[in-house]
Coordinates of C-alpha atoms in Angstrom, one line a residue:
M146 CA 82.5 76.9 48.5
H147 CA 85.0 79.6 49.6
L148 CA 82.5 82.5 49.5
L149 CA 80.3 80.2 51.3
E150 CA 82.7 80.3 54.7
C151 CA 82.8 83.6 54.3
A152 CA 79.0 85.1 53.5
P153 CA 77.2 86.8 55.9
E154 CA 74.0 86.4 54.9
V155 CA 74.7 82.0 54.8
R156 CA 73.5 81.0 58.3
S157 CA 74.4 77.0 56.9
Y158 CA 75.5 74.8 53.8
E159 CA 75.4 70.8 53.7
G160 CA 76.9 69.0 50.5
R161 CA 75.2 67.0 47.5
Q162 CA 70.7 66.9 48.3
D163 CA 68.6 64.3 47.7
T164 CA 68.2 63.6 44.0
I165 CA 65.7 65.2 41.6
A166 CA 63.7 63.5 38.3
V167 CA 64.0 66.5 36.1
N168 CA 62.1 66.8 32.6
V169 CA 65.1 67.7 30.0
D170 CA 63.8 67.2 26.2
G171 CA 61.7 65.0 26.5
E172 CA 63.9 62.6 28.4
I173 CA 63.6 62.2 33.0
R174 CA 66.7 62.7 34.4
E175 CA 68.2 62.5 37.8
H176 CA 70.7 65.2 39.9
R177 CA 72.2 65.6 42.5
V178 CA 72.5 69.4 44.3
Q179 CA 76.0 70.1 44.6
F180 CA 74.6 72.3 47.5
K181 CA 71.8 73.1 50.2
V182 CA 72.6 77.5 51.4
E183 CA 70.2 78.5 54.3
V184 CA 70.9 82.4 54.1
A185 CA 69.4 85.1 55.7
D186 CA 68.1 88.4 54.4
A187 CA 67.5 91.5 55.3
S188 CA 65.0 91.4 58.2
G189 CA 66.9 88.2 59.5
R190 CA 64.4 85.7 58.3
A191 CA 66.0 82.7 56.5
H192 CA 65.1 81.4 53.2
T193 CA 66.3 77.6 51.4
V194 CA 69.2 78.7 48.4
M195 CA 69.5 75.4 46.1
V196 CA 73.1 75.7 44.1
D197 CA 75.3 74.6 41.7
V198 CA 78.8 75.1 39.9
F199 CA 79.0 73.6 36.4
G200 CA 82.5 74.8 34.3
S201 CA 79.8 76.1 30.8
L202 CA 76.3 75.9 31.2
D203 CA 76.0 75.9 27.2
G204 CA 73.8 73.4 25.1
A205 CA 71.8 70.3 27.4
K206 CA 73.7 71.7 31.1
G207 CA 71.2 75.0 30.7
R208 CA 68.7 72.8 29.4
L209 CA 69.4 71.0 32.6
V210 CA 69.7 74.1 34.6
D211 CA 65.8 75.2 33.3
A212 CA 64.6 72.0 34.4
V213 CA 66.0 72.1 38.0
A214 CA 65.2 75.5 38.3
D215 CA 61.8 74.8 37.7
H216 CA 61.9 72.3 39.7
Y217 CA 62.6 74.0 43.2
S218 CA 60.5 77.2 41.2
A219 CA 57.5 75.1 41.7
R220 CA 58.4 74.1 46.2
A221 CA 59.5 78.2 46.2
I222 CA 62.6 77.7 46.5
H223 CA 64.9 80.1 45.3
Y224 CA 68.3 78.1 42.7
V225 CA 71.6 79.6 41.3
A226 CA 73.7 77.4 38.6
I227 CA 77.0 80.0 38.6
T228 CA 79.9 78.2 36.2
E229 CA 83.2 77.8 37.7
A230 CA 84.4 80.4 36.0
E231 CA 82.3 82.9 36.2
V232 CA 83.0 82.1 40.7
A233 CA 86.7 82.4 40.2
R234 CA 85.7 85.9 38.7
Q235 CA 84.4 86.5 42.3
P236 CA 85.9 90.1 43.7
R237 CA 85.6 88.1 47.0
L238 CA 86.4 84.2 46.4
G239 CA 90.9 86.5 47.1
N240 CA 89.4 88.1 49.8
A241 CA 87.8 85.2 51.6
K242 CA 90.3 83.1 50.8
A243 CA 92.8 85.4 53.1
V244 CA 90.0 85.6 55.9
L245 CA 89.5 81.5 55.1
A246 CA 93.4 81.3 55.7
G247 CA 93.4 84.2 58.1
G248 CA 91.1 83.3 60.4
A249 CA 91.7 79.8 60.9
V250 CA 93.1 80.8 64.6
E251 CA 91.3 80.3 68.0
P252 CA 90.6 83.7 69.3
P253 CA 91.9 84.0 73.1
E254 CA 88.5 84.4 74.9
D255 CA 90.5 88.5 76.2
F256 CA 91.0 89.3 72.6
L257 CA 86.1 88.8 71.7
L258 CA 85.7 91.2 75.0
A259 CA 88.4 93.5 73.8
L260 CA 86.8 93.5 70.2
P261 CA 83.0 95.3 71.5
A262 CA 84.4 97.9 73.1
A263 CA 87.2 98.3 69.8
L264 CA 84.0 97.9 67.1
A265 CA 82.1 100.6 70.5
R266 CA 84.3 103.0 68.9
A267 CA 82.2 102.7 65.5
P268 CA 86.1 102.1 63.5
A269 CA 84.6 102.4 59.6
T270 CA 87.8 101.0 58.0
L271 CA 90.0 97.3 59.3
G272 CA 92.5 99.7 60.0
E273 CA 90.7 102.1 61.8
L274 CA 89.6 99.0 64.1
E275 CA 93.3 97.8 64.8
R276 CA 94.2 101.1 65.9
A277 CA 91.4 100.8 68.3
L278 CA 92.5 98.1 69.2
S279 CA 96.6 98.4 69.1
D280 CA 96.6 98.6 72.8
W281 CA 95.3 95.2 73.5
R282 CA 97.6 92.2 74.4
P283 CA 96.8 89.0 74.6
A284 CA 96.9 87.8 78.9
A285 CA 99.0 85.1 77.3
P286 CA 101.0 85.8 74.9
T287 CA 102.3 82.4 72.2
E288 CA 104.9 82.5 69.9
P289 CA 105.2 83.2 67.3
P290 CA 102.2 86.4 68.0
T291 CA 98.4 85.4 66.4
P292 CA 98.9 88.5 64.0
L293 CA 96.0 91.7 64.8
R294 CA 94.8 91.3 61.5
N295 CA 94.0 87.4 62.0
L296 CA 92.4 88.1 65.8
I297 CA 90.0 90.4 63.3
Y298 CA 89.3 87.7 60.7
A299 CA 89.1 85.0 63.4
A300 CA 86.4 86.4 64.6
A301 CA 84.9 87.9 61.6
L302 CA 84.2 84.3 61.1
R303 CA 82.8 83.3 63.8
G304 CA 80.1 86.4 63.4
C305 CA 81.5 89.1 65.8
L306 CA 82.4 91.9 62.8
R307 CA 81.0 91.2 58.6
L308 CA 84.2 93.3 56.4
E309 CA 82.9 94.0 53.0
L310 CA 84.8 91.4 51.2
H311 CA 83.1 92.1 47.8
K312 CA 86.3 94.6 46.3
E313 CA 89.6 93.3 46.1
P314 CA 92.6 93.4 47.7
I315 CA 91.4 93.1 50.9
S316 CA 93.4 95.8 53.4
E317 CA 93.2 97.9 56.0
H318 CA 90.9 100.5 54.1
T319 CA 87.8 97.1 53.3
P320 CA 84.7 98.5 55.1
I321 CA 83.9 96.9 58.0
L322 CA 79.4 97.0 57.6
T323 CA 77.5 97.2 60.7

C-alpha cells in the first residue's frame, strides 16, 4: 500500500473488490481481488488495474492467477499479481515509507505558495530544491519547526511535485521529475 500511496501515476485505489468466479482446473472458484487501482498513462488517460499480492505464485496459486488474469483480460482490464517478496525488493518501498512518514505534516499555505517559485528555478534534485527554498520562513513558526524536507515530501504527496523514488536511498541527489 505504501507504493500505491506514493506512485505519481496512481490517481486512486480501493481495497477488496467484488468477488469474481473463475474456472481453475475445471473447478469454479471465487476470488476477491485485493486492490482496484486507477492509474494515468503518459497521455493522462485513466486506466483500471486490478492488483493482488500473494505469498507465492506457485502451483494452484499460479493457476488461480492465470484464471483471474484471463477474466480481466476479457474485460479489457489489466491485472497484476505480485509476491510479497517482490514488493519487499522494490527499490521504491524504502523511499515511499520515508516520504509517507516525513510527509505526514500539513504544509503551511505560505510554503505551498513559495514552492512554485522555487520549482520555477528548475532544480534538478531534492537538494537543489531545498537550497532554492532555503530563504523561505514560515509565517507562523511551529515548535518544533517542521524540517524543510518533510514539507517537500508533504507537497509531493499532494501532487505539487514528483520525486524519483526508484533508487534508494532518497537523498539530496534524488531527482525531481517534471
